[in-house]
Every structure is written in C-alpha cells, then in structure tokens.
Amino acid sequence: MRRLLFILVIAMLWPASAGALTADELLLIVNKNDPNGVKLATFYAEQRKVPDGRIVEVDLPTWNEIAFEQYQSNVVAPVRQQLRERGLEGKVKCLVTFYGMPLRVHPYTPTKDEQAELQLVTERLAEVGPQLNKVMQEIEALAVRIAPSAIPKDLPADPIRRAEVLLNLSAQVAERTTDRAERRESLETVLDVMEVFSADFGTMMRRRVTDVSPSTRPAGAKDSITLELELLEAQKKLVTHLDAPGDATARAAARETAARFGLPSELGVLRQQQQWLTPSKTASALDNELSLILARGYLRDGWAPNFLHHAAPAYNGPPLLMVSRIDGPSPERTREMIETSIAIEKTGLNGAVAIDAGFNKGNKPFDVYNDSLLNFAQLVQDKTKLSMVLDREGPLMPLHRAKNIALYCGWYSVRKYVPTSKFKPGAVAWHIASFELVTLHDPEETGWARGLLKDGAVATLGAVAEPYLHSFPLPNEFFPLLLTGKLTIAEVYWKTCPLASWMQALVADPLYNPYKVNPALKVADLPESMRKVVGE
C-alpha cells in the first residue's frame, strides 16, 4: 500500500458539485485503431449532445493490455495536451473510454539505464542519510549549548522538522546576544551548521549577516538578495522537475536542484526517485489510472486513495477526474446499452432488487461486505417500495431465481458467471469477486462483467486483476445513492469507490441516472454519513 506524494506542486481544490454531471463536463477517449470505438463515441456524442471537439483519438494496440510506456506516451501525453489546448482544464470532470481501449496497464519494468540510475540514487542515499543524522545531532547539541532555556517542551516529533525549529531558535538567540564577541562566535557556529543542513539557503543567511559589513564578504561572493532570487528560481525549476518523475533528465535535474536546498530536501527527492525506480505493484486498470492524469508527481507503486470518495480526508492536490467506460460484449450490444440507458433515464427504471448475500467466511473483512449487503437489503425493505429477492444461503442463489431485476449485487463466484437473475432493461448489476473484468469481448470469457452486460444489464463494475476486497464500493453506499436519483452513475461510483491507480473500473454511460425522474429512496432515508454526498 502507498500514498500519493505531491511535492511542491501548486494545488487546487476539487470543486464541490453544484449538481449532477453534465455532457459539457465529459471528454471522450477512443482508440483510433478500432473503428467500432470511434463510431460508438461519435454516436454517443450525438445522442448525449456532448459539445464538439470532445473526442480525443489515441494510438494504441487493440488488445486488452498495454505497456506502461505506451500508457504514458500514447494516452497520458495526448489527453493532457488536448485538455490544455482546448481550454478544458477545470471544465472536464469525467473521462470516458470507449470500446477498443485497453483495459489494463502492464506492470512497469525499469530499463538498464534506470537500474544504473537506481544504483546511483541508492549510493547517494547511503551518504546523505548518515550526513543528515550527524548534523541533526549537532543541531540538538547546539541548541542545548546556546539556547537551553528557550527550547520549548512541545517540539515536533518529526526529526527533520525538530532540527529546523532548533536551528532557527539557536540563530535567534545568538543574534540577540549582547556580548559582541560571544554573539559573533555563536552566529558563526550556527551559520556553519546551517550551511551543512540547508546548503545554499544557509549560505544566503550567512550573506544576510555579512552584508551588514560588505567589506567582510568574500571577494566575488553574491549578496543575499541575489542568492535569494536564484533560490526562488531554482524552486520553480524543482517543481517542474518533480512534475515529471518518468523523465530521466528531469530526475537528474531534480537531484541537483534539491541539493541546493540542503540535506533534507535532497533526501526527500532521492527517496521519491528510489521508489519510482523500484516499482513492485504497478499494474492497474487503465480507467482507474486515468483518474490521476492531472497528478503528474505521484508514485505508481500500489494503490492511491480516491480523494473523490465521500469519506476521503481533506485534499488540496491536483483534481482527480472521474472515469467511466462505454464498452460491452460487442459493438452492437454496446450501442444498445447507450440507447437503453438514455431511454430508461427518461421513463425511470422499474424492477426489483436482487441481493445474493450467501457468501461469508466468518472473518472480519468478509463480514464487512456481507453486512453491507444485508444492510442494503434492510434499507430496501424499510424505506422503499421496491420488491426484493434476498438469498442468504449461498454460495449463490439458484439459476434464474430472481426475475424482473433492476439492481443486482452478490458474491463470490470468481470468474464464473452464473445467470441467477433475469434483468429489466436498464439494470445496474455487479458481482463482488476478483478478475471479473479481464476482458469483455472474448466470446469464451466467463467473468461476471461480460455475462451481466450480455444478459441485459447496462452498467457494471469489476476488476482487471486481483483487487483485494477493500477496493470494492460498499453496496449499502453505492446503491442507496443511486436510488435517490440525485447523482449520475459515474458520480455514485466515484463517491463510493475507495481507491485510485488500482484495479477497478466502471462500465456504464457516465451520465446514466436511472432514478432521476422516479426516485426510489428519499435523501432523508440515506444513512446519515451519506446525506452530505448529495448536498442535503
């Protein structure tokens, strides 16, 4: 598991939604090498009245998986360019991939040059770490000697931040010393340590002191103002370098520039690059990875938190984009799904709820999801007028037991689709199990995503590789939000899917809102934690 690292990146807050997602907030992405996908995107744009100029063609192979390098160069680069050139940054909230776009991004494999660079980075880390530890110990001793009575009791726990506080405190006390000889000696000691700890910043501070008496400045030495301006410019360049962790030239420049700001800065950059150059779990669903397309400085090792999730902590990084896929077992079935979604949205989705909650191994992670299914069933029973088929026996409900089904969720038959339900047109259905979205087009595929779409559902979700249980939305969050009719299915998914840069993907018309004209659940009947998601 890992977290996002956005270092020194100028950030913006993800804006609160003023209403449901609209066609004007979409960007459609197609593989130009699959004519079916291009036709479907054109058809969808016409039907949904997506503004002109919102289809981006990318050049990719037509199989399910692409290399990491292809994703970076043939997907990320052109999509970013189109967002920028068309003035759509800040306007587009959802990317839509189409039939013919690969499902997975292959794990990243370092090149020989990158392996050599990793050795260089690792060797430098072995030097910087001990150097930083030594100077931090010197700072502690310096503070005890120069400013023992001024040391606060609530020092930061982080050792680097603690050293910064103590060094600044020592400088302030030294500067206030009334004895001139003692003051000079103390300041010289502090500045010596500061130059080791903070590099050019420490040199700039020395210049500020010596500039009081220019005659004491070394011949040819820059004054503090010149140095400060240079450091400000270097900081801007460092942001640019860190923004391109996949570029070897940018990485080298980042290491060089970070060293100007001292050992802590250099250590941070070296650690980030070491992680980048030693990826372990970098495979992902292309769609889920695309959500972070604006976050240029993140690490791909493992998953990242989805900051669009309703329970995500406060976040002030580059905005995440929603992503949804319009795809299906065949081009013809995919077109039907588009047409059905639009038609049902106008009349409202009618039908029963099927909940297959029989799978339970009796351990805590599984209990959470089984309880979620049962809690959703209780909500349907207590707060809606919908009929319901609930199976608690397992492992799966009998073949074709549930009829006229509008919503389905169950588990746990891994990549072995069983048609337990007969679906109403416009049904939303997904199954909690691994590997259910490995492919959609192969006629021999037995996963649930293809099976559900083939048998009548127009929306599903699934994983392109082992996702681990906690990556799935909770059914008692996903379905109740959908039943209110306040949000589109893309918004419902991204408000309830926990992870980004990982294995899950949504297959649906992102604008589909099956309960818009005929809500089946009042917002007031949502669990309290979910009411804020729809702004009420």
Tab-separated table of N, CA and C in Angstrom, residues 356-443:
chain	number	residue	atom	x	y	z
A	356	ASP	N	-27.622	-11.201	-3.339
A	356	ASP	CA	-27.137	-12.551	-3.084
A	356	ASP	C	-26.052	-12.477	-2.014
A	357	ALA	N	-26.452	-12.614	-0.751
A	357	ALA	CA	-25.545	-12.394	0.378
A	357	ALA	C	-25.128	-13.692	1.037
A	358	GLY	N	-25.134	-14.779	0.313
A	358	GLY	CA	-24.864	-16.074	0.937
A	358	GLY	C	-23.419	-16.346	1.257
A	359	PHE	N	-22.499	-15.636	0.602
A	359	PHE	CA	-21.077	-15.955	0.808
A	359	PHE	C	-20.562	-15.245	2.050
A	360	ASN	N	-20.023	-16.004	2.995
A	360	ASN	CA	-19.472	-15.411	4.209
A	360	ASN	C	-18.549	-16.413	4.876
A	361	LYS	N	-17.287	-16.046	4.979
A	361	LYS	CA	-16.308	-16.953	5.583
A	361	LYS	C	-16.142	-16.727	7.077
A	362	GLY	N	-16.877	-15.781	7.626
A	362	GLY	CA	-16.837	-15.580	9.056
A	362	GLY	C	-15.635	-14.836	9.572
A	363	ASN	N	-14.857	-14.189	8.675
A	363	ASN	CA	-13.783	-13.344	9.185
A	363	ASN	C	-14.116	-11.893	8.902
A	364	LYS	N	-13.421	-11.005	9.572
A	364	LYS	CA	-13.836	-9.607	9.609
A	364	LYS	C	-13.930	-8.946	8.240
A	365	PRO	N	-12.908	-9.032	7.357
A	365	PRO	CA	-13.033	-8.366	6.056
A	365	PRO	C	-14.259	-8.820	5.280
A	366	PHE	N	-14.552	-10.130	5.306
A	366	PHE	CA	-15.704	-10.640	4.591
A	366	PHE	C	-17.004	-10.213	5.275
A	367	ASP	N	-16.987	-10.182	6.595
A	367	ASP	CA	-18.177	-9.757	7.332
A	367	ASP	C	-18.584	-8.333	6.956
A	368	VAL	N	-17.604	-7.462	6.749
A	368	VAL	CA	-17.909	-6.073	6.406
A	368	VAL	C	-18.754	-6.005	5.153
A	369	TYR	N	-18.383	-6.768	4.124
A	369	TYR	CA	-19.116	-6.704	2.865
A	369	TYR	C	-20.418	-7.490	2.912
A	370	ASN	N	-20.420	-8.605	3.624
A	370	ASN	CA	-21.684	-9.326	3.773
A	370	ASN	C	-22.681	-8.491	4.559
A	371	ASP	N	-22.210	-7.833	5.629
A	371	ASP	CA	-23.085	-6.948	6.400
A	371	ASP	C	-23.577	-5.788	5.547
A	372	SER	N	-22.705	-5.299	4.645
A	372	SER	CA	-23.106	-4.211	3.769
A	372	SER	C	-24.258	-4.629	2.864
A	373	LEU	N	-24.179	-5.841	2.320
A	373	LEU	CA	-25.288	-6.357	1.503
A	373	LEU	C	-26.571	-6.486	2.322
A	374	LEU	N	-26.444	-6.990	3.535
A	374	LEU	CA	-27.629	-7.170	4.383
A	374	LEU	C	-28.188	-5.826	4.843
A	375	ASN	N	-27.315	-4.857	5.111
A	375	ASN	CA	-27.793	-3.517	5.488
A	375	ASN	C	-28.542	-2.855	4.329
A	376	PHE	N	-28.042	-3.065	3.109
A	376	PHE	CA	-28.738	-2.535	1.942
A	376	PHE	C	-30.109	-3.199	1.809
A	377	ALA	N	-30.160	-4.508	2.025
A	377	ALA	CA	-31.445	-5.213	1.964
A	377	ALA	C	-32.428	-4.657	2.987
A	378	GLN	N	-31.952	-4.376	4.192
A	378	GLN	CA	-32.821	-3.820	5.228
A	378	GLN	C	-33.342	-2.445	4.828
A	379	LEU	N	-32.473	-1.629	4.216
A	379	LEU	CA	-32.883	-0.305	3.766
A	379	LEU	C	-33.949	-0.406	2.684
A	380	VAL	N	-33.772	-1.326	1.736
A	380	VAL	CA	-34.777	-1.525	0.689
A	380	VAL	C	-36.113	-1.907	1.307
A	381	GLN	N	-36.067	-2.795	2.272
A	381	GLN	CA	-37.289	-3.268	2.909
A	381	GLN	C	-37.979	-2.168	3.724
A	382	ASP	N	-37.183	-1.368	4.451
A	382	ASP	CA	-37.763	-0.395	5.372
A	382	ASP	C	-38.124	0.939	4.712
A	383	LYS	N	-37.369	1.338	3.685
A	383	LYS	CA	-37.502	2.713	3.194
A	383	LYS	C	-37.929	2.837	1.731
A	384	THR	N	-38.112	1.736	1.031
A	384	THR	CA	-38.546	1.827	-0.367
A	384	THR	C	-39.773	0.944	-0.587
A	385	LYS	N	-40.347	1.101	-1.773
A	385	LYS	CA	-41.481	0.260	-2.165
A	385	LYS	C	-41.044	-0.822	-3.152
A	386	LEU	N	-39.753	-0.981	-3.316
A	386	LEU	CA	-39.227	-1.938	-4.273
A	386	LEU	C	-39.379	-3.368	-3.754
A	387	SER	N	-39.739	-4.275	-4.645
A	387	SER	CA	-39.738	-5.684	-4.270
A	387	SER	C	-38.295	-6.180	-4.261
A	388	MET	N	-38.046	-7.255	-3.545
A	388	MET	CA	-36.660	-7.679	-3.345
A	388	MET	C	-36.570	-9.198	-3.262
A	389	VAL	N	-35.499	-9.728	-3.867
A	389	VAL	CA	-35.135	-11.129	-3.711
A	389	VAL	C	-33.840	-11.160	-2.913
A	390	LEU	N	-33.896	-11.721	-1.717
A	390	LEU	CA	-32.720	-11.791	-0.850
A	390	LEU	C	-32.379	-13.245	-0.587
A	391	ASP	N	-31.173	-13.640	-0.932
A	391	ASP	CA	-30.707	-15.005	-0.695
A	391	ASP	C	-29.557	-14.952	0.307
A	392	ARG	N	-29.731	-15.642	1.432
A	392	ARG	CA	-28.697	-15.639	2.476
A	392	ARG	C	-28.055	-17.012	2.649
A	393	GLU	N	-28.373	-17.930	1.759
A	393	GLU	CA	-27.900	-19.300	1.944
A	393	GLU	C	-26.556	-19.542	1.280
A	394	GLY	N	-26.462	-19.295	0.001
A	394	GLY	CA	-25.200	-19.427	-0.710
A	394	GLY	C	-24.835	-20.850	-1.068
A	395	PRO	N	-23.739	-20.987	-1.848
A	395	PRO	CA	-22.862	-19.878	-2.228
A	395	PRO	C	-23.485	-18.900	-3.219
A	396	LEU	N	-24.411	-19.362	-4.094
A	396	LEU	CA	-25.128	-18.462	-4.990
A	396	LEU	C	-26.598	-18.850	-5.004
A	397	MET	N	-27.448	-17.865	-5.296
A	397	MET	CA	-28.858	-18.184	-5.436
A	397	MET	C	-29.054	-19.076	-6.673
A	398	PRO	N	-30.126	-19.831	-6.713
A	398	PRO	CA	-30.337	-20.768	-7.827
A	398	PRO	C	-30.445	-20.064	-9.174
A	399	LEU	N	-30.216	-20.807	-10.220
A	399	LEU	CA	-30.264	-20.309	-11.591
A	399	LEU	C	-31.622	-19.671	-11.891
A	400	HIS	N	-31.580	-18.419	-12.391
A	400	HIS	CA	-32.779	-17.676	-12.813
A	400	HIS	C	-33.818	-17.516	-11.700
A	401	ARG	N	-33.375	-17.541	-10.469
A	401	ARG	CA	-34.349	-17.404	-9.377
A	401	ARG	C	-34.972	-16.019	-9.362
A	402	ALA	N	-34.154	-14.976	-9.546
A	402	ALA	CA	-34.632	-13.598	-9.449
A	402	ALA	C	-35.101	-13.114	-10.818
A	403	LYS	N	-36.302	-12.536	-10.882
A	403	LYS	CA	-36.864	-12.088	-12.155
A	403	LYS	C	-37.225	-10.605	-12.084
A	404	ASN	N	-37.234	-9.957	-13.277
A	404	ASN	CA	-37.565	-8.527	-13.381
A	404	ASN	C	-36.654	-7.678	-12.492
A	405	ILE	N	-35.360	-7.955	-12.579
A	405	ILE	CA	-34.387	-7.327	-11.681
A	405	ILE	C	-33.847	-6.030	-12.289
A	406	ALA	N	-33.916	-4.965	-11.495
A	406	ALA	CA	-33.346	-3.662	-11.882
A	406	ALA	C	-31.972	-3.448	-11.274
A	407	LEU	N	-31.779	-3.943	-10.044
A	407	LEU	CA	-30.492	-3.807	-9.351
A	407	LEU	C	-30.070	-5.163	-8.818
A	408	TYR	N	-28.801	-5.514	-9.061
A	408	TYR	CA	-28.275	-6.778	-8.552
A	408	TYR	C	-26.908	-6.553	-7.927
A	409	CYS	N	-26.669	-7.222	-6.812
A	409	CYS	CA	-25.326	-7.312	-6.246
A	409	CYS	C	-25.224	-8.617	-5.477
A	410	GLY	N	-24.103	-9.301	-5.663
A	410	GLY	CA	-23.897	-10.550	-4.945
A	410	GLY	C	-22.427	-10.914	-4.942
A	411	TRP	N	-22.125	-12.082	-4.365
A	411	TRP	CA	-20.773	-12.623	-4.351
A	411	TRP	C	-20.828	-14.089	-3.993
A	412	TYR	N	-19.844	-15.003	-4.236
A	412	TYR	CA	-18.485	-14.759	-4.594
A	412	TYR	C	-18.106	-15.938	-5.478
A	413	SER	N	-18.373	-15.814	-6.761
A	413	SER	CA	-18.077	-16.862	-7.730
A	413	SER	C	-17.022	-16.306	-8.681
A	414	VAL	N	-15.757	-16.650	-8.441
A	414	VAL	CA	-14.650	-15.993	-9.135
A	414	VAL	C	-14.604	-16.396	-10.606
A	415	ARG	N	-14.812	-15.408	-11.456
A	415	ARG	CA	-14.732	-15.551	-12.916
A	415	ARG	C	-15.556	-16.739	-13.418
A	416	LYS	N	-16.678	-16.945	-12.771
A	416	LYS	CA	-17.592	-17.998	-13.210
A	416	LYS	C	-19.007	-17.445	-13.112
A	417	TYR	N	-19.398	-16.752	-14.172
A	417	TYR	CA	-20.709	-16.116	-14.209
A	417	TYR	C	-21.822	-17.149	-14.163
A	418	VAL	N	-22.793	-16.888	-13.305
A	418	VAL	CA	-23.974	-17.734	-13.182
A	418	VAL	C	-25.201	-16.841	-13.352
A	419	PRO	N	-26.038	-17.089	-14.348
A	419	PRO	CA	-27.204	-16.230	-14.589
A	419	PRO	C	-28.312	-16.472	-13.567
A	420	THR	N	-28.132	-15.922	-12.394
A	420	THR	CA	-29.126	-16.097	-11.330
A	420	THR	C	-30.327	-15.179	-11.507
A	421	SER	N	-30.191	-14.127	-12.349
A	421	SER	CA	-31.233	-13.101	-12.445
A	421	SER	C	-31.641	-12.853	-13.891
A	422	LYS	N	-32.912	-12.511	-14.067
A	422	LYS	CA	-33.440	-12.022	-15.339
A	422	LYS	C	-33.592	-10.511	-15.204
A	423	PHE	N	-32.942	-9.759	-16.098
A	423	PHE	CA	-32.837	-8.314	-15.916
A	423	PHE	C	-33.872	-7.522	-16.702
A	424	LYS	N	-34.307	-6.441	-16.088
A	424	LYS	CA	-35.114	-5.441	-16.779
A	424	LYS	C	-34.182	-4.580	-17.629
A	425	PRO	N	-34.687	-4.026	-18.731
A	425	PRO	CA	-33.854	-3.089	-19.499
A	425	PRO	C	-33.385	-1.938	-18.610
A	426	GLY	N	-32.099	-1.621	-18.687
A	426	GLY	CA	-31.540	-0.541	-17.871
A	426	GLY	C	-30.994	-0.982	-16.538
A	427	ALA	N	-30.903	-2.288	-16.299
A	427	ALA	CA	-30.451	-2.798	-14.999
A	427	ALA	C	-29.003	-2.413	-14.707
A	428	VAL	N	-28.732	-2.218	-13.412
A	428	VAL	CA	-27.385	-1.974	-12.899
A	428	VAL	C	-27.018	-3.179	-12.050
A	429	ALA	N	-25.927	-3.866	-12.407
A	429	ALA	CA	-25.612	-5.126	-11.743
A	429	ALA	C	-24.112	-5.319	-11.643
A	430	TRP	N	-23.657	-5.724	-10.474
A	430	TRP	CA	-22.239	-6.075	-10.325
A	430	TRP	C	-22.050	-7.119	-9.240
A	431	HIS	N	-20.939	-7.853	-9.383
A	431	HIS	CA	-20.658	-9.005	-8.542
A	431	HIS	C	-19.316	-8.806	-7.851
A	432	ILE	N	-19.272	-9.037	-6.559
A	432	ILE	CA	-18.053	-8.854	-5.781
A	432	ILE	C	-17.198	-10.116	-5.896
A	433	ALA	N	-16.193	-10.037	-6.769
A	433	ALA	CA	-15.251	-11.143	-6.953
A	433	ALA	C	-14.065	-10.634	-7.762
A	434	SER	N	-12.978	-11.350	-7.724
A	434	SER	CA	-11.760	-10.934	-8.430
A	434	SER	C	-11.835	-11.284	-9.912
A	435	PHE	N	-11.072	-10.542	-10.733
A	435	PHE	CA	-10.840	-10.876	-12.145
A	435	PHE	C	-12.095	-10.864	-13.011
A	436	GLU	N	-13.112	-10.103	-12.650
A	436	GLU	CA	-14.371	-10.156	-13.404
A	436	GLU	C	-14.380	-9.254	-14.626
A	437	LEU	N	-13.337	-8.426	-14.800
A	437	LEU	CA	-13.266	-7.531	-15.956
A	437	LEU	C	-11.936	-7.734	-16.694
A	438	VAL	N	-11.505	-8.974	-16.806
A	438	VAL	CA	-10.264	-9.281	-17.514
A	438	VAL	C	-10.443	-9.011	-19.012
A	439	THR	N	-11.625	-9.299	-19.532
A	439	THR	CA	-11.949	-8.989	-20.917
A	439	THR	C	-13.461	-8.881	-21.049
A	440	LEU	N	-13.901	-8.133	-22.057
A	440	LEU	CA	-15.331	-8.024	-22.346
A	440	LEU	C	-15.690	-8.618	-23.700
A	441	HIS	N	-14.726	-8.731	-24.596
A	441	HIS	CA	-15.027	-9.048	-25.993
A	441	HIS	C	-14.864	-10.534	-26.336
A	442	ASP	N	-14.086	-11.267	-25.575
A	442	ASP	CA	-13.831	-12.671	-25.877
A	442	ASP	C	-15.113	-13.491	-25.660
A	443	PRO	N	-15.616	-14.162	-26.703
A	443	PRO	CA	-16.848	-14.963	-26.552
A	443	PRO	C	-16.722	-16.085	-25.526
